[in-house]
CSV table of C-alpha atoms in Angstrom, one decimal:
chain,number,residue,atom,x,y,z
A,1,MET,CA,101.1,99.7,86.3
A,2,THR,CA,101.4,97.2,89.7
A,3,ARG,CA,100.5,93.9,89.3
A,4,VAL,CA,98.0,92.5,91.8
A,5,GLY,CA,97.5,89.3,92.8
A,6,ILE,CA,97.3,85.7,94.8
A,7,HIS,CA,100.7,85.7,96.2
A,8,ASP,CA,100.2,82.4,98.1
A,9,ILE,CA,97.4,80.0,98.6
A,10,SER,CA,96.9,77.2,101.1
A,11,LEU,CA,94.3,74.1,101.8
A,12,ALA,CA,92.9,73.1,105.3
A,13,THR,CA,89.6,70.3,105.5
A,14,GLY,CA,88.4,67.9,108.2
A,15,GLN,CA,90.1,65.3,109.9
A,16,HIS,CA,87.7,62.6,108.8
A,17,VAL,CA,87.5,61.1,105.4
A,18,LEU,CA,84.6,58.9,104.0
A,19,ASP,CA,85.8,57.0,101.0
A,20,LEU,CA,82.7,56.4,98.6
A,21,ASP,CA,82.9,52.8,97.9
A,22,GLU,CA,81.9,52.5,101.7
A,23,LEU,CA,78.9,55.1,101.1
A,24,ALA,CA,78.0,52.9,97.7
A,25,ALA,CA,78.1,49.5,99.6
A,26,PHE,CA,75.9,51.0,102.3
A,27,ASN,CA,73.0,52.0,100.0
A,28,GLY,CA,73.0,49.9,97.1
A,29,THR,CA,74.8,52.2,94.4
A,30,ASP,CA,77.1,51.0,91.7
A,31,PRO,CA,80.4,52.5,92.7
A,32,ALA,CA,80.8,53.9,89.6
A,33,LYS,CA,78.3,56.3,89.5
A,34,TYR,CA,80.0,58.2,91.9
A,35,HIS,CA,83.6,57.7,90.5
A,36,VAL,CA,82.9,58.1,86.8
A,37,GLY,CA,79.8,59.9,86.9
A,38,LEU,CA,80.5,62.0,89.6
A,39,GLY,CA,84.0,62.3,89.4
A,40,LEU,CA,84.3,62.1,93.2
A,41,ASP,CA,86.8,59.3,95.4
A,42,GLN,CA,85.8,60.9,98.9
A,43,MET,CA,84.4,63.5,101.2
A,44,SER,CA,86.1,65.0,104.0
A,45,VAL,CA,83.9,64.9,107.4
A,46,LEU,CA,84.6,67.2,109.9
A,47,ALA,CA,85.5,66.2,113.4
A,48,PRO,CA,83.0,67.5,116.5
A,49,ASP,CA,85.3,70.0,117.0
A,50,GLU,CA,85.6,71.3,113.4
A,51,ASP,CA,83.8,73.7,111.8
A,52,VAL,CA,84.4,77.0,109.2
A,53,VAL,CA,85.7,78.8,112.0
A,54,THR,CA,88.6,76.5,112.6
A,55,LEU,CA,88.8,75.4,109.0
A,56,ALA,CA,89.5,78.9,107.9
A,57,ALA,CA,92.1,79.9,110.7
A,58,SER,CA,93.9,76.4,109.8
A,59,ALA,CA,93.8,77.0,106.2
A,60,ALA,CA,95.8,80.6,107.2
A,61,LEU,CA,97.9,79.6,109.6
A,62,PRO,CA,100.6,78.6,107.0
A,63,LEU,CA,100.5,82.1,105.2
A,64,ILE,CA,100.7,83.9,108.7
A,65,ARG,CA,103.7,81.8,109.9
A,66,GLU,CA,105.2,82.2,106.2
A,67,HIS,CA,104.7,85.7,105.2
A,68,GLY,CA,104.0,87.7,109.1
A,69,THR,CA,100.9,90.2,109.5
A,70,ASP,CA,102.6,93.4,108.2
A,71,GLY,CA,100.7,95.1,105.8
A,72,ILE,CA,97.3,92.8,106.4
A,73,ARG,CA,94.6,95.6,107.1
A,74,THR,CA,91.4,93.6,105.8
A,75,LEU,CA,90.5,90.0,106.0
A,76,LEU,CA,87.9,88.9,103.9
A,77,VAL,CA,85.6,85.2,104.8
A,78,ALA,CA,83.8,84.1,101.9
A,79,THR,CA,80.9,81.2,103.4
A,80,GLU,CA,77.6,79.9,102.6
A,81,SER,CA,78.3,78.0,106.0
A,82,GLY,CA,78.4,80.4,108.7
A,83,VAL,CA,77.2,79.7,112.4
A,84,ASP,CA,76.0,83.6,113.0
A,85,GLU,CA,73.8,85.8,111.6
A,86,SER,CA,75.5,88.7,112.5
A,87,LYS,CA,78.9,88.1,113.8
A,88,SER,CA,81.2,87.6,110.8
A,89,VAL,CA,83.0,84.0,111.1
A,90,GLY,CA,86.3,86.3,110.4
A,91,VAL,CA,86.0,88.3,113.6
A,92,TRP,CA,86.9,84.9,115.4
A,93,VAL,CA,89.6,83.7,112.7
A,94,HIS,CA,91.4,87.4,113.2
A,95,ARG,CA,91.8,86.9,117.0
A,96,LEU,CA,92.7,82.9,116.5
A,97,LEU,CA,95.9,84.1,113.9
A,98,GLY,CA,96.5,87.1,115.9
A,99,LEU,CA,95.9,89.7,113.0
A,100,PRO,CA,96.2,93.4,114.1
A,101,ALA,CA,93.6,95.3,115.8
A,102,GLY,CA,93.9,97.6,112.7
A,103,CYS,CA,92.0,95.5,110.2
A,104,ARG,CA,88.6,95.4,108.7
A,105,THR,CA,87.0,92.4,108.9
A,106,VAL,CA,83.8,91.0,107.4
A,107,GLU,CA,81.9,87.7,105.6
A,108,LEU,CA,80.6,87.4,101.9
A,109,LYS,CA,77.8,85.5,101.5
A,110,GLN,CA,76.4,84.3,98.0
A,111,ALA,CA,76.5,80.4,97.8
A,112,CYS,CA,79.9,79.0,96.3
A,113,TYR,CA,80.3,82.3,94.5
A,114,SER,CA,81.6,84.7,97.2
A,115,ALA,CA,85.3,84.0,97.0
A,116,THR,CA,85.4,85.6,94.2
A,117,ALA,CA,83.5,88.6,95.1
A,118,GLY,CA,86.2,88.9,98.0
A,119,LEU,CA,88.8,88.5,95.4
A,120,GLN,CA,87.9,91.4,93.1
A,121,ALA,CA,87.1,93.7,96.4
A,122,ALA,CA,90.9,92.6,97.4
A,123,LEU,CA,92.1,93.3,94.5
A,124,GLY,CA,90.8,96.8,94.4
A,125,ILE,CA,91.7,97.5,98.0
A,126,VAL,CA,95.6,96.4,96.9
A,127,ALA,CA,95.8,98.3,93.9
A,128,ARG,CA,94.6,101.5,95.6
A,129,ASN,CA,97.4,100.9,98.1
A,130,PRO,CA,100.1,98.9,97.5
A,131,GLY,CA,101.6,98.9,100.5
A,132,GLU,CA,98.9,96.6,101.7
A,133,ARG,CA,98.0,93.0,101.5
A,134,VAL,CA,94.4,91.1,102.1
A,135,LEU,CA,93.7,88.0,103.4
A,136,LEU,CA,91.4,86.5,101.9
A,137,ILE,CA,89.5,82.7,103.0
A,138,ALA,CA,87.2,80.5,101.4
A,139,THR,CA,85.3,78.3,104.4
A,140,ASP,CA,82.8,75.9,103.9
A,141,VAL,CA,81.1,72.7,104.7
A,142,ALA,CA,78.4,71.1,102.0
A,143,ARG,CA,75.9,69.3,104.4
A,144,TYR,CA,73.0,67.7,102.2
A,145,ASP,CA,69.9,65.3,104.1
A,146,LEU,CA,71.7,62.0,104.6
A,147,ASP,CA,70.1,59.5,101.7
A,148,SER,CA,69.1,62.0,99.8
A,149,SER,CA,70.8,62.2,95.9
A,150,ALA,CA,72.9,64.8,96.6
A,151,GLU,CA,74.4,63.1,99.9
A,152,PRO,CA,77.5,61.6,98.0
A,153,THR,CA,78.7,65.4,96.8
A,154,GLN,CA,78.7,66.3,100.4
A,155,GLY,CA,82.5,67.8,101.5
A,156,ALA,CA,84.4,70.3,103.8
A,157,GLY,CA,87.5,72.7,103.2
A,158,ALA,CA,88.7,75.8,103.5
A,159,VAL,CA,91.4,77.6,101.3
A,160,ALA,CA,93.3,80.7,102.4
A,161,MET,CA,94.9,83.4,100.2
A,162,LEU,CA,97.3,86.2,100.2
A,163,VAL,CA,96.5,88.8,98.3
A,164,SER,CA,99.4,91.7,97.2
A,165,ALA,CA,101.3,93.3,94.7
A,166,GLU,CA,104.3,92.2,92.9
A,167,PRO,CA,102.4,88.4,93.7
A,168,GLY,CA,104.7,85.4,93.8
A,169,LEU,CA,101.4,82.8,92.2
A,170,LEU,CA,99.2,84.7,90.2
A,171,THR,CA,98.8,88.3,88.2
A,172,ILE,CA,95.1,88.6,88.2
A,173,GLU,CA,94.4,90.2,84.7
A,174,PRO,CA,91.6,92.9,85.0
A,175,VAL,CA,88.9,92.0,82.1
A,176,THR,CA,86.0,89.8,83.9
A,177,GLY,CA,83.4,88.5,82.5
A,178,VAL,CA,80.1,88.7,85.1
A,179,ARG,CA,76.5,86.9,85.0
A,180,THR,CA,73.4,87.1,87.0
A,181,ALA,CA,70.3,85.4,87.2
A,182,ASP,CA,67.3,84.6,89.6
A,183,VAL,CA,67.2,80.6,89.6
A,184,ASP,CA,66.2,78.2,92.7
A,185,ASP,CA,68.8,75.8,91.5
A,186,PHE,CA,70.2,75.3,95.4
A,187,TRP,CA,68.9,77.0,98.1
A,188,ARG,CA,69.4,76.9,102.0
A,189,PRO,CA,66.8,78.7,103.9
A,190,VAL,CA,67.5,79.9,107.7
A,191,ASP,CA,66.0,77.5,109.3
A,192,ARG,CA,67.5,74.4,107.9
A,193,SER,CA,71.0,73.3,108.3
A,194,THR,CA,71.1,71.2,105.2
A,195,ALA,CA,70.5,72.5,102.0
A,196,LEU,CA,67.9,71.9,99.4
A,197,VAL,CA,68.8,71.6,95.7
A,198,ASP,CA,67.4,70.6,92.1
A,199,GLY,CA,69.9,68.9,90.3
A,200,ARG,CA,68.6,69.2,87.0
A,201,LEU,CA,68.4,72.7,86.9
A,202,SER,CA,71.6,73.5,88.9
A,203,VAL,CA,73.4,71.7,86.0
A,204,SER,CA,71.8,73.9,83.3
A,205,ALA,CA,72.3,76.9,85.3
A,206,TYR,CA,76.0,76.6,85.9
A,207,VAL,CA,76.1,76.1,81.7
A,208,ASP,CA,73.9,79.2,81.4
A,209,ALA,CA,76.6,81.1,84.0
A,210,LEU,CA,79.3,80.0,82.2
A,211,THR,CA,78.3,80.7,78.9
A,212,GLY,CA,77.0,84.1,79.9
A,213,ALA,CA,79.9,85.1,81.6
A,214,TRP,CA,82.1,84.3,78.8
A,215,ASP,CA,80.2,86.3,76.4
A,216,ASP,CA,80.5,89.2,78.8
A,217,PHE,CA,84.3,88.3,78.8
A,218,ALA,CA,84.8,88.5,75.3
A,219,GLU,CA,82.5,91.7,74.9
A,220,ARG,CA,84.5,93.5,77.4
A,221,GLY,CA,87.7,92.6,75.4
A,222,GLY,CA,89.3,89.4,77.4
A,223,VAL,CA,91.6,87.5,75.3
A,224,PRO,CA,90.3,84.8,73.0
A,225,VAL,CA,90.1,81.0,74.0
A,226,GLU,CA,93.0,80.5,71.9
A,227,GLN,CA,95.6,82.5,74.5
A,228,ILE,CA,94.0,80.6,77.4
A,229,ASP,CA,96.5,78.0,78.5
A,230,ARG,CA,94.5,76.2,81.4
A,231,TRP,CA,91.5,76.3,83.2
A,232,CYS,CA,90.0,75.8,86.6
A,233,TYR,CA,86.3,75.8,87.7
A,234,HIS,CA,84.1,75.3,90.5
A,235,GLN,CA,83.3,71.8,91.1
A,236,PRO,CA,80.8,70.7,92.9
A,237,PHE,CA,81.3,67.8,91.7
A,238,THR,CA,84.6,67.2,89.0
A,239,ARG,CA,81.8,66.0,86.1
A,240,MET,CA,79.9,69.2,86.3
A,241,SER,CA,83.3,70.6,85.5
A,242,VAL,CA,83.8,68.8,82.9
A,243,LYS,CA,80.7,69.1,81.0
A,244,ALA,CA,80.5,72.8,81.0
A,245,HIS,CA,84.1,72.8,79.9
A,246,GLN,CA,83.0,70.7,76.8
A,247,ARG,CA,79.5,72.7,76.5
A,248,LEU,CA,81.7,75.8,76.8
A,249,GLY,CA,83.5,74.4,74.0
A,250,ARG,CA,80.9,74.0,71.9
A,251,HIS,CA,80.0,77.4,72.5
A,252,VAL,CA,82.9,78.7,71.4
A,253,ASP,CA,83.8,76.9,68.8
A,254,ALA,CA,86.9,75.1,70.3
A,255,PRO,CA,88.6,71.8,70.9
A,256,LEU,CA,88.6,72.1,74.9
A,257,ALA,CA,88.7,68.3,76.1
A,258,ALA,CA,88.0,66.9,79.6
A,259,GLU,CA,91.8,66.2,80.4
A,260,ASP,CA,92.4,70.2,80.4
A,261,LEU,CA,91.0,69.7,83.5
A,262,ASP,CA,92.7,66.8,85.3
A,263,ASP,CA,95.6,68.4,87.4
A,264,ALA,CA,93.0,71.0,88.4
A,265,SER,CA,90.6,68.4,89.8
A,266,ARG,CA,92.8,66.0,91.9
A,267,TYR,CA,91.6,67.7,95.3
A,268,ASN,CA,88.5,68.2,94.6
A,269,ARG,CA,87.8,64.2,93.9
A,270,ARG,CA,89.4,63.8,97.5
A,271,LEU,CA,87.8,66.6,99.3
A,272,GLY,CA,84.0,66.5,97.7
A,273,ASN,CA,82.1,69.9,97.3
A,274,CYS,CA,83.5,72.6,99.9
A,275,TYR,CA,81.3,75.6,97.9
A,276,THR,CA,83.3,78.9,98.2
A,277,ALA,CA,86.6,76.7,98.7
A,278,SER,CA,85.9,74.5,95.8
A,279,LEU,CA,87.3,76.9,92.9
A,280,TYR,CA,90.4,77.8,95.2
A,281,ALA,CA,91.1,74.3,95.9
A,282,GLY,CA,91.2,73.8,92.2
A,283,LEU,CA,94.1,76.4,91.6
A,284,ALA,CA,95.8,74.9,94.5
A,285,SER,CA,95.5,71.6,92.9
A,286,LEU,CA,96.9,72.9,89.3
A,287,LEU,CA,100.0,75.2,91.2
A,288,ASP,CA,101.2,71.7,92.8
A,289,HIS,CA,100.2,69.5,90.3
A,290,ASP,CA,101.3,71.0,86.8
A,291,ASP,CA,105.2,71.8,86.0
A,292,ASP,CA,105.0,73.7,83.2
A,293,LEU,CA,102.9,77.1,84.2
A,294,ALA,CA,105.3,79.9,84.6
A,295,GLY,CA,104.1,82.8,82.1
A,296,ARG,CA,100.8,80.5,81.3
A,297,ARG,CA,97.4,82.3,81.4
A,298,VAL,CA,94.6,80.1,83.4
A,299,ALA,CA,91.0,81.0,83.0
A,300,LEU,CA,89.2,81.0,86.7
A,301,PHE,CA,85.2,80.4,86.7
A,302,SER,CA,83.6,80.7,89.5
A,303,TYR,CA,79.5,79.9,90.1
A,304,GLY,CA,77.4,80.3,93.1
A,305,SER,CA,73.7,78.9,92.6
A,306,GLY,CA,71.2,81.2,92.5
A,307,SER,CA,73.0,82.6,90.8
A,308,VAL,CA,75.8,84.3,90.0
A,309,GLY,CA,78.8,83.4,87.5
A,310,GLU,CA,82.4,85.3,87.1
A,311,LEU,CA,84.9,84.1,84.8
A,312,PHE,CA,88.3,85.5,84.6
A,313,THR,CA,91.7,84.8,84.2
A,314,GLY,CA,95.5,85.2,85.8
A,315,VAL,CA,99.3,84.7,84.4
A,316,VAL,CA,101.4,82.5,86.6
A,317,GLU,CA,104.6,83.6,88.2
A,318,PRO,CA,107.8,82.3,87.7
A,319,GLY,CA,108.8,80.4,90.7
A,320,TYR,CA,105.5,79.3,91.4
A,321,ARG,CA,105.9,75.9,92.1
A,322,SER,CA,106.7,75.3,95.7
A,323,ALA,CA,107.4,71.6,96.9
A,324,GLU,CA,106.8,72.7,100.7
A,325,ARG,CA,103.5,73.8,100.0
A,326,ALA,CA,102.4,70.7,97.6
A,327,LEU,CA,103.6,68.5,100.6
A,328,ARG,CA,101.8,70.1,102.9
A,329,HIS,CA,98.5,69.8,100.8
A,330,ALA,CA,99.3,66.2,100.5
A,331,LYS,CA,99.9,65.9,104.3
A,332,THR,CA,96.8,67.2,104.5
A,333,LEU,CA,94.1,65.2,102.9
A,334,ASP,CA,96.4,62.0,103.4
A,335,GLU,CA,96.7,61.9,107.0
A,336,ARG,CA,92.4,62.1,107.2
A,337,LYS,CA,91.3,59.7,109.6
A,338,PRO,CA,89.2,57.1,108.1
A,339,VAL,CA,85.6,56.8,109.1
A,340,ASP,CA,83.1,54.1,108.4
A,341,VAL,CA,79.4,54.9,107.6
A,342,GLY,CA,77.9,54.2,110.6
A,343,ARG,CA,80.5,57.1,112.3
A,344,TYR,CA,80.0,59.3,109.7
A,345,ARG,CA,75.8,59.4,109.9
A,346,GLU,CA,77.0,59.9,113.8
A,347,LEU,CA,78.7,63.1,112.9
A,348,HIS,CA,76.2,64.1,110.4
A,349,ARG,CA,73.6,64.2,113.1
A,350,ALA,CA,75.6,66.0,116.0
A,351,ALA,CA,76.8,68.4,114.1
A,352,VAL,CA,74.3,70.9,114.6
A,353,HIS,CA,74.0,73.1,117.8
A,354,THR,CA,71.5,75.0,119.5
A,355,SER,CA,72.5,78.8,121.0
A,356,ASP,CA,69.7,77.7,124.0
A,357,VAL,CA,72.0,75.3,125.7
A,358,ASP,CA,75.2,75.4,126.9
A,359,ILE,CA,77.8,72.6,125.8
A,360,ASP,CA,81.7,71.3,125.9
A,361,ILE,CA,82.7,69.8,123.0
A,362,PRO,CA,85.8,67.7,124.0
A,363,VAL,CA,88.6,67.8,121.9
A,364,ALA,CA,88.4,65.2,119.1
A,365,SER,CA,90.8,66.5,116.5
A,366,GLY,CA,94.7,67.6,116.1
A,367,THR,CA,93.8,70.5,114.3
A,368,PRO,CA,95.5,73.6,115.3
A,369,PHE,CA,92.2,75.4,116.2
A,370,ARG,CA,88.9,74.2,118.0
A,371,PHE,CA,85.3,74.4,118.7
A,372,ALA,CA,85.3,74.4,122.4
A,373,GLY,CA,81.4,74.7,122.8
A,374,VAL,CA,78.5,77.1,123.8
A,375,ARG,CA,78.4,79.4,126.8
A,376,GLY,CA,75.4,82.3,127.4
A,377,GLY,CA,74.7,81.4,123.8
A,378,ALA,CA,78.3,82.1,122.5
A,379,ARG,CA,80.3,80.3,120.6
A,380,GLN,CA,83.6,79.8,121.8
A,381,TYR,CA,87.0,79.0,120.2
A,382,VAL,CA,90.8,78.0,121.2
A,383,ALA,CA,93.7,77.5,119.9
A,384,ALA,CA,96.1,74.1,120.5
A,385,GLU,CA,98.1,74.7,123.7
A,386,HIS,CA,101.5,75.5,121.4
A,387,LEU,CA,99.7,78.1,119.5
A,388,ALA,CA,98.0,79.8,122.6
A,389,GLU,CA,101.5,79.9,124.7
């Protein structure tokens, strides 16, 4: 049987960063509420010429440079921060990356979960035709109202994955556990640019989805908890994943500890919430920081409010370690430009653009791709000059 899974992975984020110590000082909050209570240290903030399209293309660019475009006949982009109600984010990304014309492209949505739906679809496509590869990108910007309780959990990021036969990173195993329930824990109506959230309900809905997905996983013949070596979770804030992990331990009567998640939470503590990309930023962090993963089984839990949860497993391939990839991800985080609270609030207010007014967005970042403005109601995206040549 052909092995199918994630062959390579790449992370991108915004050009700016806000230290949560500054936000705490601004609003009179004890910083420990953020660092310990939420498990967050920073949040990524986008420059005016960045959005989910530019994040997605920037995340995928290293994969295209390393592996080329041959065999990529499907591009799947998962986001809950789409910029058009009809046109897929992926169509812009397809052009920016120079992907073949013979390529199906689609956008997926279900809160923070849809990248996992995309992964399952990609696995099926490759299993049917092992000569094909699928480029899967999760890209999102978490936006809440200024001065709201959810404000410190904002963030932004994208993770691109190349799904193939005989993968180099993670072979995905076939058994999955899933759970869907209609819950109003988090949502964003089409007439709003910021999300609405019931924080207490969101935590309980997350835990219910986890335990329900685990039970379905077990009933379908998934491996017992004792055979799982590492864990990755969706992390709207890292303490939620810790609480859920401990709750699952009680549910299955196993000693699951907070320390199990340390390596998988390093990037998320610095990114903030990046919705569909959150789980896979955790996977990238685990692969970059744990040097004893070859042959180990990793459980991944994906959650999207509203709600859908899925739990599945994968086995890490020998040779998964890449110093180049880890250094690239570290550089991505380390080279963000700090902003103070005043500038962050300006950027937050200016981030929404209507389609009925033409606008030029000046160069504000050094990213490979940028949002250049609106012309005739259509959003304009361009590559940096050295890429466009």
